[in-house]
PDB file of C-alpha atoms in Angstrom:
ATOM      1  CA  MET W   1     -88.301-109.636  42.305  1.00 39.00           C
ATOM      2  CA  LEU W   2     -89.552-112.610  40.312  1.00 40.00           C
ATOM      3  CA  ILE W   3     -87.241-115.645  40.215  1.00 40.00           C
ATOM      4  CA  SER W   4     -86.657-117.553  36.959  1.00 41.00           C
ATOM      5  CA  ARG W   5     -88.168-120.993  36.505  1.00 38.00           C
ATOM      6  CA  LYS W   6     -84.662-122.497  36.276  1.00 38.00           C
ATOM      7  CA  VAL W   7     -83.614-121.094  39.628  1.00 36.00           C
ATOM      8  CA  LEU W   8     -86.792-122.273  41.246  1.00 36.00           C
ATOM      9  CA  VAL W   9     -86.422-125.775  39.892  1.00 36.00           C
ATOM     10  CA  SER W  10     -82.897-125.899  41.177  1.00 39.00           C
ATOM     11  CA  PHE W  11     -83.932-124.549  44.622  1.00 35.00           C
ATOM     12  CA  PHE W  12     -86.777-127.044  45.153  1.00 36.00           C
ATOM     13  CA  SER W  13     -84.495-129.890  44.021  1.00 40.00           C
ATOM     14  CA  PHE W  14     -81.948-128.888  46.602  1.00 36.00           C
ATOM     15  CA  LEU W  15     -84.582-128.817  49.240  1.00 37.00           C
ATOM     16  CA  PHE W  16     -85.848-132.277  48.368  1.00 36.00           C
ATOM     17  CA  ILE W  17     -82.255-133.752  48.524  1.00 36.00           C
ATOM     18  CA  LEU W  18     -81.549-131.899  51.763  1.00 36.00           C
ATOM     19  CA  VAL W  19     -84.700-133.277  53.484  1.00 38.00           C
ATOM     20  CA  GLY W  20     -84.102-136.773  52.163  1.00 43.00           C
ATOM     21  CA  CYS W  21     -80.531-136.943  53.229  1.00 40.00           C
ATOM     22  CA  GLN W  22     -80.455-134.789  56.324  1.00 43.00           C
ATOM     23  CA  ASP W  23     -79.080-137.488  58.598  1.00 42.00           C
ATOM     24  CA  ASN W  24     -76.137-138.114  56.362  1.00 43.00           C
ATOM     25  CA  VAL W  25     -74.993-134.514  55.804  1.00 39.00           C
ATOM     26  CA  SER W  26     -71.955-133.410  57.812  1.00 40.00           C
ATOM     27  CA  GLU W  27     -71.106-129.851  58.829  1.00 42.00           C
ATOM     28  CA  ASP W  28     -68.398-129.805  56.348  1.00 43.00           C
ATOM     29  CA  ASP W  29     -70.668-130.389  53.374  1.00 44.00           C
ATOM     30  CA  PRO W  30     -71.203-127.374  50.969  1.00 41.00           C
ATOM     31  CA  LYS W  31     -74.662-125.948  51.347  1.00 39.00           C
ATOM     32  CA  GLU W  32     -74.478-122.845  49.131  1.00 42.00           C
ATOM     33  CA  ILE W  33     -77.705-121.850  47.426  1.00 40.00           C
ATOM     34  CA  ASN W  34     -77.600-118.789  45.114  1.00 43.00           C
ATOM     35  CA  ASP W  35     -81.204-118.000  44.090  1.00 49.00           C
ATOM     36  CA  ASN W  36     -80.376-114.880  42.413  1.00 54.00           C
ATOM     37  CA  LYS W  37     -77.461-116.106  40.295  1.00 56.00           C
ATOM     38  CA  VAL W  38     -77.954-115.555  36.609  1.00 64.00           C
ATOM     39  CA  ASP W  39     -75.406-117.264  34.361  1.00 82.00           C
ATOM     40  CA  GLU W  40     -73.705-115.161  31.646  1.00 91.00           C
ATOM     41  CA  HIS W  41     -75.551-115.647  28.308  1.00 94.00           C
ATOM     42  CA  VAL W  42     -75.014-114.679  24.627  1.00 96.00           C
ATOM     43  CA  LEU W  43     -77.563-112.501  22.740  1.00 97.00           C
ATOM     44  CA  THR W  44     -77.565-111.226  19.216  1.00 97.00           C
ATOM     45  CA  ASP W  45     -78.181-107.574  19.091  1.00 96.00           C
ATOM     46  CA  ALA W  46     -79.947-105.320  16.460  1.00 95.00           C
ATOM     47  CA  MET W  47     -76.765-105.092  14.492  1.00 95.00           C
ATOM     48  CA  GLY W  48     -76.122-108.712  14.366  1.00 96.00           C
ATOM     49  CA  ASN W  49     -73.392-108.713  16.980  1.00 96.00           C
ATOM     50  CA  GLU W  50     -73.116-111.647  19.268  1.00 97.00           C
ATOM     51  CA  VAL W  51     -72.830-110.147  22.813  1.00 98.00           C
ATOM     52  CA  THR W  52     -71.864-112.022  25.927  1.00 97.00           C
ATOM     53  CA  ILE W  53     -74.068-110.584  28.663  1.00 97.00           C
ATOM     54  CA  PRO W  54     -72.228-110.892  32.050  1.00 96.00           C
ATOM     55  CA  ALA W  55     -73.772-112.704  35.002  1.00 94.00           C
ATOM     56  CA  ASN W  56     -75.712-110.151  37.186  1.00 92.00           C
ATOM     57  CA  PRO W  57     -74.311-106.942  35.632  1.00 96.00           C
ATOM     58  CA  ASP W  58     -74.472-104.078  38.176  1.00 94.00           C
ATOM     59  CA  ARG W  59     -72.390-101.467  36.588  1.00 98.00           C
ATOM     60  CA  VAL W  60     -74.648-100.595  33.656  1.00 98.00           C
ATOM     61  CA  ILE W  61     -74.658 -97.535  31.353  1.00 98.00           C
ATOM     62  CA  ALA W  62     -77.768 -97.287  29.147  1.00 98.00           C
ATOM     63  CA  SER W  63     -77.941 -93.657  28.140  1.00 96.00           C
ATOM     64  CA  TYR W  64     -81.519 -92.343  27.539  1.00 96.00           C
ATOM     65  CA  LEU W  65     -82.907 -95.842  28.579  1.00 97.00           C
ATOM     66  CA  GLU W  66     -82.916 -95.192  32.346  1.00 98.00           C
ATOM     67  CA  ASP W  67     -86.759 -95.208  32.410  1.00 98.00           C
ATOM     68  CA  TYR W  68     -86.843 -98.753  31.191  1.00 98.00           C
ATOM     69  CA  LEU W  69     -84.052 -99.789  33.640  1.00 98.00           C
ATOM     70  CA  LEU W  70     -85.799 -98.338  36.565  1.00 98.00           C
ATOM     71  CA  ALA W  71     -89.027 -99.949  35.698  1.00 98.00           C
ATOM     72  CA  LEU W  72     -87.255-103.296  36.023  1.00 98.00           C
ATOM     73  CA  GLY W  73     -85.607-102.377  39.353  1.00 97.00           C
ATOM     74  CA  ILE W  74     -82.126-101.644  37.832  1.00 98.00           C
ATOM     75  CA  THR W  75     -80.133 -98.512  38.737  1.00 98.00           C
ATOM     76  CA  PRO W  76     -77.491 -97.548  36.280  1.00 98.00           C
ATOM     77  CA  ILE W  77     -74.209 -96.209  37.370  1.00 98.00           C
ATOM     78  CA  ALA W  78     -74.419 -93.010  35.315  1.00 98.00           C
ATOM     79  CA  GLN W  79     -77.410 -91.242  33.820  1.00 98.00           C
ATOM     80  CA  TRP W  80     -77.987 -89.311  30.509  1.00 97.00           C
ATOM     81  CA  ALA W  81     -77.358 -85.571  30.503  1.00 96.00           C
ATOM     82  CA  ILE W  82     -76.773 -82.663  28.114  1.00 94.00           C
ATOM     83  CA  HIS W  83     -75.162 -79.186  28.545  1.00 90.00           C
ATOM     84  CA  ASP W  84     -72.703 -80.568  31.164  1.00 87.00           C
ATOM     85  CA  GLY W  85     -75.470 -82.010  33.230  1.00 85.00           C
ATOM     86  CA  ALA W  86     -77.688 -78.905  33.240  1.00 86.00           C
ATOM     87  CA  SER W  87     -80.436 -80.906  31.458  1.00 92.00           C
ATOM     88  CA  ILE W  88     -81.342 -84.296  32.754  1.00 95.00           C
ATOM     89  CA  GLN W  89     -84.456 -86.493  32.784  1.00 97.00           C
ATOM     90  CA  ASP W  90     -86.099 -84.503  35.829  1.00 96.00           C
ATOM     91  CA  TYR W  91     -89.046 -86.884  36.073  1.00 97.00           C
ATOM     92  CA  LEU W  92     -86.863 -89.755  37.018  1.00 98.00           C
ATOM     93  CA  GLN W  93     -84.786 -87.925  39.748  1.00 97.00           C
ATOM     94  CA  LYS W  94     -86.640 -89.582  42.625  1.00 95.00           C
ATOM     95  CA  ASP W  95     -84.695 -92.643  41.811  1.00 97.00           C
ATOM     96  CA  LEU W  96     -81.638 -91.094  40.051  1.00 98.00           C
ATOM     97  CA  LYS W  97     -80.833 -88.213  42.298  1.00 95.00           C
ATOM     98  CA  ASP W  98     -77.654 -89.822  43.531  1.00 96.00           C
ATOM     99  CA  VAL W  99     -76.454 -91.160  40.206  1.00 98.00           C
ATOM    100  CA  PRO W 100     -73.778 -89.140  38.468  1.00 97.00           C
ATOM    101  CA  THR W 101     -74.358 -87.850  35.033  1.00 97.00           C
ATOM    102  CA  ILE W 102     -72.624 -88.761  31.722  1.00 97.00           C
ATOM    103  CA  PRO W 103     -72.683 -86.793  28.464  1.00 97.00           C
ATOM    104  CA  TYR W 104     -75.274 -87.900  26.097  1.00 95.00           C
ATOM    105  CA  ASP W 105     -72.653 -88.748  23.325  1.00 95.00           C
ATOM    106  CA  LEU W 106     -70.817 -91.114  25.749  1.00 97.00           C
ATOM    107  CA  PRO W 107     -67.169 -90.008  25.271  1.00 97.00           C
ATOM    108  CA  PHE W 108     -64.952 -93.034  25.413  1.00 98.00           C
ATOM    109  CA  GLU W 109     -62.743 -91.725  28.219  1.00 98.00           C
ATOM    110  CA  VAL W 110     -65.720 -90.781  30.438  1.00 98.00           C
ATOM    111  CA  VAL W 111     -67.390 -94.155  29.857  1.00 98.00           C
ATOM    112  CA  THR W 112     -64.090 -95.879  30.780  1.00 98.00           C
ATOM    113  CA  SER W 113     -63.870 -93.897  33.975  1.00 98.00           C
ATOM    114  CA  PHE W 114     -67.021 -95.511  35.265  1.00 98.00           C
ATOM    115  CA  SER W 115     -65.615 -99.054  34.758  1.00 98.00           C
ATOM    116  CA  PRO W 116     -69.012-100.413  33.369  1.00 98.00           C
ATOM    117  CA  ASP W 117     -69.559-104.147  33.018  1.00 97.00           C
ATOM    118  CA  LEU W 118     -72.316-103.540  30.399  1.00 98.00           C
ATOM    119  CA  LEU W 119     -73.185-100.895  27.850  1.00 98.00           C
ATOM    120  CA  ILE W 120     -76.633-100.813  26.199  1.00 98.00           C
ATOM    121  CA  MET W 121     -76.993 -98.454  23.266  1.00 97.00           C
ATOM    122  CA  SER W 122     -80.454 -97.375  22.174  1.00 94.00           C
ATOM    123  CA  SER W 123     -79.830 -97.304  18.496  1.00 94.00           C
ATOM    124  CA  ALA W 124     -77.152 -98.018  15.828  1.00 95.00           C
ATOM    125  CA  ASP W 125     -76.379 -94.300  15.227  1.00 93.00           C
ATOM    126  CA  MET W 126     -74.721 -94.268  18.665  1.00 95.00           C
ATOM    127  CA  VAL W 127     -72.013 -96.717  17.528  1.00 96.00           C
ATOM    128  CA  GLU W 128     -71.631 -95.676  13.795  1.00 94.00           C
ATOM    129  CA  GLY W 129     -68.221 -95.991  12.222  1.00 91.00           C
ATOM    130  CA  GLU W 130     -65.683 -97.632  14.522  1.00 94.00           C
ATOM    131  CA  LYS W 131     -67.398 -96.535  17.826  1.00 97.00           C
ATOM    132  CA  TYR W 132     -68.834-100.053  18.373  1.00 97.00           C
ATOM    133  CA  GLU W 133     -65.310-101.675  18.335  1.00 97.00           C
ATOM    134  CA  GLN W 134     -64.059 -99.104  20.783  1.00 97.00           C
ATOM    135  CA  TYR W 135     -67.003 -99.340  23.139  1.00 98.00           C
ATOM    136  CA  SER W 136     -66.756-103.172  23.152  1.00 97.00           C
ATOM    137  CA  LYS W 137     -63.219-102.810  24.366  1.00 98.00           C
ATOM    138  CA  ILE W 138     -64.552-101.060  27.377  1.00 98.00           C
ATOM    139  CA  ALA W 139     -67.434-103.471  28.170  1.00 98.00           C
ATOM    140  CA  PRO W 140     -69.797-105.789  26.335  1.00 98.00           C
ATOM    141  CA  THR W 141     -71.993-103.551  24.244  1.00 98.00           C
ATOM    142  CA  TYR W 142     -75.517-104.317  23.149  1.00 98.00           C
ATOM    143  CA  VAL W 143     -77.296-102.232  20.499  1.00 97.00           C
ATOM    144  CA  LEU W 144     -81.040-102.339  21.211  1.00 95.00           C
ATOM    145  CA  ASP W 145     -82.476-101.084  17.953  1.00 93.00           C
ATOM    146  CA  LEU W 146     -81.447-100.012  14.426  1.00 89.00           C
ATOM    147  CA  GLU W 147     -83.477 -96.798  14.746  1.00 82.00           C
ATOM    148  CA  ASN W 148     -84.430 -94.501  17.650  1.00 73.00           C
ATOM    149  CA  ASN W 149     -88.242 -94.494  17.250  1.00 65.00           C
ATOM    150  CA  SER W 150     -89.028 -98.136  17.976  1.00 70.00           C
ATOM    151  CA  ASP W 151     -91.897 -99.327  19.907  1.00 89.00           C
ATOM    152  CA  TRP W 152     -91.329 -98.704  23.622  1.00 94.00           C
ATOM    153  CA  ARG W 153     -93.022-102.103  24.589  1.00 95.00           C
ATOM    154  CA  GLU W 154     -90.576-103.944  22.440  1.00 94.00           C
ATOM    155  CA  LYS W 155     -87.723-101.967  23.986  1.00 95.00           C
ATOM    156  CA  LEU W 156     -88.764-102.956  27.410  1.00 97.00           C
ATOM    157  CA  LEU W 157     -89.010-106.610  26.425  1.00 96.00           C
ATOM    158  CA  LYS W 158     -85.569-106.609  24.875  1.00 96.00           C
ATOM    159  CA  ILE W 159     -84.056-105.073  27.935  1.00 97.00           C
ATOM    160  CA  GLY W 160     -85.853-107.497  30.086  1.00 97.00           C
ATOM    161  CA  GLU W 161     -84.208-110.303  28.059  1.00 97.00           C
ATOM    162  CA  VAL W 162     -80.827-108.668  28.288  1.00 97.00           C
ATOM    163  CA  PHE W 163     -81.092-108.828  32.101  1.00 97.00           C
ATOM    164  CA  ASP W 164     -82.828-112.166  32.277  1.00 96.00           C
ATOM    165  CA  LYS W 165     -85.932-110.239  33.597  1.00 97.00           C
ATOM    166  CA  LYS W 166     -88.487-111.256  30.859  1.00 96.00           C
ATOM    167  CA  GLU W 167     -91.223-112.013  33.434  1.00 98.00           C
ATOM    168  CA  GLU W 168     -90.738-108.701  35.249  1.00 98.00           C
ATOM    169  CA  ALA W 169     -90.838-106.867  31.921  1.00 98.00           C
ATOM    170  CA  GLU W 170     -94.101-108.679  30.950  1.00 98.00           C
ATOM    171  CA  GLN W 171     -95.569-107.740  34.394  1.00 98.00           C
ATOM    172  CA  VAL W 172     -94.653-104.101  33.829  1.00 98.00           C
ATOM    173  CA  LEU W 173     -96.799-104.253  30.636  1.00 98.00           C
ATOM    174  CA  VAL W 174     -99.641-105.945  32.342  1.00 98.00           C
ATOM    175  CA  THR W 175     -99.762-103.350  34.976  1.00 98.00           C
ATOM    176  CA  TYR W 176     -99.512-100.458  32.466  1.00 98.00           C
ATOM    177  CA  ASP W 177    -102.239-102.018  30.285  1.00 98.00           C
ATOM    178  CA  GLY W 178    -104.491-102.293  33.299  1.00 98.00           C
ATOM    179  CA  LYS W 179    -104.034 -98.625  34.039  1.00 98.00           C
ATOM    180  CA  VAL W 180    -104.719 -97.787  30.341  1.00 98.00           C
ATOM    181  CA  LYS W 181    -107.911 -99.664  30.348  1.00 98.00           C
ATOM    182  CA  GLU W 182    -109.290 -98.199  33.499  1.00 98.00           C
ATOM    183  CA  SER W 183    -108.361 -94.628  32.422  1.00 97.00           C
ATOM    184  CA  LYS W 184    -109.755 -95.170  28.914  1.00 97.00           C
ATOM    185  CA  GLU W 185    -113.071 -96.382  30.271  1.00 97.00           C
ATOM    186  CA  LEU W 186    -113.340 -93.344  32.735  1.00 96.00           C
ATOM    187  CA  LEU W 187    -112.473 -90.864  30.019  1.00 96.00           C
ATOM    188  CA  LYS W 188    -115.180 -92.244  27.779  1.00 94.00           C
ATOM    189  CA  GLU W 189    -117.743 -92.433  30.480  1.00 95.00           C
ATOM    190  CA  SER W 190    -116.921 -88.820  31.621  1.00 94.00           C
ATOM    191  CA  MET W 191    -116.508 -86.958  28.484  1.00 93.00           C
ATOM    192  CA  GLY W 192    -116.935 -89.133  25.367  1.00 90.00           C
ATOM    193  CA  ASN W 193    -114.088 -89.018  22.898  1.00 90.00           C
ATOM    194  CA  PRO W 194    -112.701 -85.381  22.771  1.00 95.00           C
ATOM    195  CA  SER W 195    -109.882 -84.430  20.349  1.00 97.00           C
ATOM    196  CA  VAL W 196    -106.502 -83.536  22.004  1.00 97.00           C
ATOM    197  CA  ALA W 197    -103.046 -82.474  21.025  1.00 97.00           C
ATOM    198  CA  ALA W 198     -99.705 -82.096  22.844  1.00 97.00           C
ATOM    199  CA  ILE W 199     -97.823 -78.894  22.026  1.00 96.00           C
ATOM    200  CA  TRP W 200     -94.123 -78.023  23.138  1.00 96.00           C
ATOM    201  CA  LEU W 201     -92.914 -74.427  23.339  1.00 95.00           C
ATOM    202  CA  VAL W 202     -89.165 -73.906  23.456  1.00 94.00           C
ATOM    203  CA  ASN W 203     -87.153 -70.829  22.443  1.00 91.00           C
ATOM    204  CA  ASN W 204     -90.326 -69.164  21.113  1.00 91.00           C
ATOM    205  CA  THR W 205     -90.891 -71.973  18.743  1.00 94.00           C
ATOM    206  CA  PHE W 206     -93.931 -74.382  18.732  1.00 95.00           C
ATOM    207  CA  PHE W 207     -93.620 -78.160  18.160  1.00 97.00           C
ATOM    208  CA  ILE W 208     -96.426 -80.671  17.981  1.00 96.00           C
ATOM    209  CA  VAL W 209     -96.000 -84.397  18.859  1.00 96.00           C
ATOM    210  CA  SER W 210     -96.360 -87.077  16.194  1.00 93.00           C
ATOM    211  CA  ASP W 211     -99.069 -89.551  16.614  1.00 92.00           C
ATOM    212  CA  LYS W 212     -96.841 -92.648  16.858  1.00 87.00           C
ATOM    213  CA  VAL W 213     -94.170 -91.683  19.339  1.00 89.00           C
ATOM    214  CA  SER W 214     -93.695 -90.279  22.756  1.00 90.00           C
ATOM    215  CA  SER W 215     -96.847 -88.790  24.314  1.00 95.00           C
ATOM    216  CA  GLY W 216     -98.578 -89.254  21.010  1.00 95.00           C
ATOM    217  CA  VAL W 217     -98.767 -92.809  21.491  1.00 95.00           C
ATOM    218  CA  VAL W 218    -100.275 -92.455  24.990  1.00 97.00           C
ATOM    219  CA  LEU W 219    -102.920 -89.998  23.723  1.00 97.00           C
ATOM    220  CA  TYR W 220    -103.974 -91.666  20.561  1.00 97.00           C
ATOM    221  CA  ASP W 221    -103.093 -95.357  20.640  1.00 96.00           C
ATOM    222  CA  ASP W 222    -103.389 -96.163  24.379  1.00 97.00           C
ATOM    223  CA  LEU W 223    -106.152 -93.800  25.601  1.00 97.00           C
ATOM    224  CA  GLY W 224    -107.871 -93.787  22.170  1.00 96.00           C
ATOM    225  CA  LEU W 225    -108.496 -90.013  22.205  1.00 97.00           C
ATOM    226  CA  GLU W 226    -109.383 -88.307  18.908  1.00 97.00           C
ATOM    227  CA  LYS W 227    -106.614 -87.147  16.655  1.00 96.00           C
ATOM    228  CA  PRO W 228    -107.028 -83.617  15.178  1.00 95.00           C
ATOM    229  CA  ASN W 229    -106.541 -83.115  11.510  1.00 94.00           C
ATOM    230  CA  VAL W 230    -103.412 -81.104  11.926  1.00 95.00           C
ATOM    231  CA  VAL W 231    -101.750 -83.854  13.935  1.00 96.00           C
ATOM    232  CA  GLU W 232    -102.618 -86.519  11.374  1.00 94.00           C
ATOM    233  CA  GLU W 233    -101.412 -84.290   8.488  1.00 94.00           C
ATOM    234  CA  ILE W 234     -98.138 -83.582  10.208  1.00 94.00           C
ATOM    235  CA  SER W 235     -97.501 -87.042  11.451  1.00 93.00           C
ATOM    236  CA  THR W 236     -97.465 -88.363   7.778  1.00 92.00           C
ATOM    237  CA  THR W 237     -94.162 -86.710   7.020  1.00 89.00           C
ATOM    238  CA  ALA W 238     -92.813 -86.382  10.657  1.00 87.00           C
ATOM    239  CA  THR W 239     -89.155 -87.583  11.059  1.00 84.00           C
ATOM    240  CA  ASP W 240     -88.731 -86.658  14.732  1.00 87.00           C
ATOM    241  CA  ASN W 241     -90.951 -87.108  17.843  1.00 90.00           C
ATOM    242  CA  TRP W 242     -91.824 -83.464  17.798  1.00 94.00           C
ATOM    243  CA  SER W 243     -92.396 -81.429  14.543  1.00 95.00           C
ATOM    244  CA  GLU W 244     -91.993 -77.664  14.233  1.00 96.00           C
ATOM    245  CA  ILE W 245     -95.325 -75.952  13.642  1.00 95.00           C
ATOM    246  CA  SER W 246     -96.054 -72.408  12.800  1.00 94.00           C
ATOM    247  CA  LEU W 247     -98.579 -70.232  14.601  1.00 92.00           C
ATOM    248  CA  GLU W 248    -100.572 -70.025  11.418  1.00 93.00           C
ATOM    249  CA  LYS W 249    -100.797 -73.815  11.149  1.00 94.00           C
ATOM    250  CA  LEU W 250    -101.719 -74.004  14.859  1.00 93.00           C
ATOM    251  CA  ALA W 251    -104.604 -71.707  14.091  1.00 92.00           C
ATOM    252  CA  GLU W 252    -106.042 -74.660  12.086  1.00 94.00           C
ATOM    253  CA  LEU W 253    -105.838 -76.995  15.124  1.00 93.00           C
ATOM    254  CA  ASP W 254    -109.283 -78.264  15.863  1.00 90.00           C
ATOM    255  CA  ALA W 255    -108.424 -79.859  19.207  1.00 95.00           C
ATOM    256  CA  ASP W 256    -110.899 -79.594  22.083  1.00 96.00           C
ATOM    257  CA  HIS W 257    -108.086 -79.841  24.624  1.00 97.00           C
ATOM    258  CA  LEU W 258    -104.410 -78.955  24.424  1.00 97.00           C
ATOM    259  CA  PHE W 259    -101.485 -80.022  26.624  1.00 97.00           C
ATOM    260  CA  LEU W 260     -98.720 -77.579  26.580  1.00 96.00           C
ATOM    261  CA  VAL W 261     -95.183 -78.317  27.576  1.00 96.00           C
ATOM    262  CA  ASN W 262     -93.843 -74.840  28.271  1.00 94.00           C
ATOM    263  CA  SER W 263     -90.029 -74.873  28.260  1.00 92.00           C
ATOM    264  CA  ASP W 264     -90.063 -71.077  28.062  1.00 91.00           C
ATOM    265  CA  LYS W 265     -91.947 -70.553  31.379  1.00 82.00           C
ATOM    266  CA  GLY W 266     -89.992 -67.904  33.265  1.00 71.00           C
ATOM    267  CA  ASN W 267     -88.397 -66.554  29.989  1.00 72.00           C
ATOM    268  CA  GLY W 268     -91.501 -64.664  28.815  1.00 61.00           C
ATOM    269  CA  ALA W 269     -93.148 -67.165  26.568  1.00 75.00           C
ATOM    270  CA  LYS W 270     -94.021 -64.347  24.310  1.00 84.00           C
ATOM    271  CA  MET W 271     -95.569 -66.610  21.704  1.00 89.00           C
ATOM    272  CA  LEU W 272     -98.540 -67.268  24.124  1.00 92.00           C
ATOM    273  CA  GLU W 273     -99.295 -63.572  24.004  1.00 90.00           C
ATOM    274  CA  ASP W 274     -99.732 -63.628  20.133  1.00 92.00           C
ATOM    275  CA  PRO W 275    -103.263 -62.917  19.011  1.00 92.00           C
ATOM    276  CA  ILE W 276    -103.216 -66.011  16.746  1.00 93.00           C
ATOM    277  CA  TRP W 277    -102.423 -68.270  19.797  1.00 93.00           C
ATOM    278  CA  GLN W 278    -105.016 -66.554  21.837  1.00 93.00           C
ATOM    279  CA  ASP W 279    -107.706 -67.252  19.136  1.00 92.00           C
ATOM    280  CA  ILE W 280    -107.107 -71.044  19.025  1.00 93.00           C
ATOM    281  CA  PRO W 281    -110.474 -72.580  20.156  1.00 92.00           C
ATOM    282  CA  ALA W 282    -108.995 -74.678  23.013  1.00 95.00           C
ATOM    283  CA  VAL W 283    -107.157 -71.559  24.331  1.00 94.00           C
ATOM    284  CA  LYS W 284    -110.248 -69.357  24.159  1.00 94.00           C
ATOM    285  CA  LYS W 285    -112.276 -71.958  26.047  1.00 94.00           C
ATOM    286  CA  ASP W 286    -109.471 -72.241  28.690  1.00 95.00           C
ATOM    287  CA  GLN W 287    -109.063 -75.975  27.838  1.00 96.00           C
ATOM    288  CA  ILE W 288    -105.347 -75.867  27.787  1.00 96.00           C
ATOM    289  CA  TYR W 289    -103.190 -77.595  30.540  1.00 97.00           C
ATOM    290  CA  GLU W 290     -99.610 -76.476  30.940  1.00 95.00           C
ATOM    291  CA  TYR W 291     -96.740 -78.562  32.112  1.00 94.00           C
ATOM    292  CA  GLU W 292     -93.082 -77.467  32.733  1.00 90.00           C
ATOM    293  CA  ALA W 293     -90.025 -78.932  30.842  1.00 88.00           C
ATOM    294  CA  ASP W 294     -89.193 -81.181  33.847  1.00 90.00           C
ATOM    295  CA  SER W 295     -92.467 -83.185  33.262  1.00 94.00           C
ATOM    296  CA  ALA W 296     -92.562 -86.625  31.572  1.00 97.00           C
ATOM    297  CA  TRP W 297     -94.257 -85.393  28.425  1.00 96.00           C
ATOM    298  CA  LEU W 298     -91.090 -85.004  26.283  1.00 94.00           C
ATOM    299  CA  TYR W 299     -90.040 -88.630  26.994  1.00 94.00           C
ATOM    300  CA  SER W 300     -91.221 -92.184  26.473  1.00 94.00           C
ATOM    301  CA  GLY W 301     -91.037 -95.396  28.419  1.00 96.00           C
ATOM    302  CA  PRO W 302     -93.208 -97.244  31.050  1.00 98.00           C
ATOM    303  CA  ILE W 303     -92.517 -94.631  33.846  1.00 98.00           C
ATOM    304  CA  ALA W 304     -92.997 -91.627  31.549  1.00 97.00           C
ATOM    305  CA  ASN W 305     -96.184 -92.985  29.948  1.00 98.00           C
ATOM    306  CA  THR W 306     -97.668 -93.795  33.225  1.00 98.00           C
ATOM    307  CA  GLN W 307     -96.976 -90.185  34.402  1.00 98.00           C
ATOM    308  CA  ILE W 308     -98.501 -88.740  31.126  1.00 98.00           C
ATOM    309  CA  ILE W 309    -101.742 -90.769  31.858  1.00 98.00           C
ATOM    310  CA  ASP W 310    -101.887 -89.449  35.304  1.00 98.00           C
ATOM    311  CA  ASP W 311    -101.500 -86.012  33.934  1.00 97.00           C
ATOM    312  CA  VAL W 312    -104.295 -86.410  31.431  1.00 98.00           C
ATOM    313  CA  MET W 313    -106.595 -87.868  33.848  1.00 97.00           C
ATOM    314  CA  THR W 314    -106.025 -85.093  36.413  1.00 96.00           C
ATOM    315  CA  SER W 315    -106.525 -82.368  33.652  1.00 96.00           C
ATOM    316  CA  LEU W 316    -109.534 -83.805  31.979  1.00 96.00           C
ATOM    317  CA  ILE W 317    -111.560 -85.417  34.763  1.00 92.00           C
ATOM    318  CA  LYS W 318    -112.931 -82.841  37.064  1.00 76.00           C
TER     319      LYS W 318
END
């Protein structure tokens, strides 16, 4: 863990005094040093609320932001879930397997039962109406963004500021960007600049990722892979991370490679038997790479994006 400059200065100042005055110090003199102590501080959140962040919060709830917390070495006391815990962020379970779930809509009584010392809300719609006031009575409540689809890098840096881990957040980005650079160069050297698209199949309905969020950011912005015309067209009017797309529209998809998140695997996935799907160029060429719903492809954050890059490299580089 990196130590703040303030703490380092205090630490070395103490050592200097200790060495210079060693002969005059009795056994009864206080000698406490707390290198990890972080004073409480006040931050203004996205809604303009002044929030007093407690010193060293260790009972944090940040629903759907667990990726960012874990990247900074912070384990929440509860993790996001839907359908009574049946659906969770599986790709994070190596670190969250012992963390209890909490409903995604954060019922007040359930939140209270965890006795949190800090609540972080991903967007303003989580505290609409009088919810902010009610949550604030449970614990200091910091709203990260006004809207959900904000830049993941900015989210990470904001969370780093909340926990006084700015340097750690910056180092996460440095490490990630190094991986991006290395992967991008290898892809270009190995196969030029192929066009790709990410497709999600769930309940016999296809969705395609937008170019500015989720795995779309990784594919097109980070790795610089070519964006098919269909992706560009749908992204201009997309309001969600994933937009529904018909089979007929998929037939126009001119991607060299397809990454398919198959949430219907084991349930028949009948859409994959349709002649229109079978006639898509990337499918015909067997240049389609399938992932199950528990993969990181449906999420965003430093850990998810890193795993997506690993998947891309494993699939495309033979």
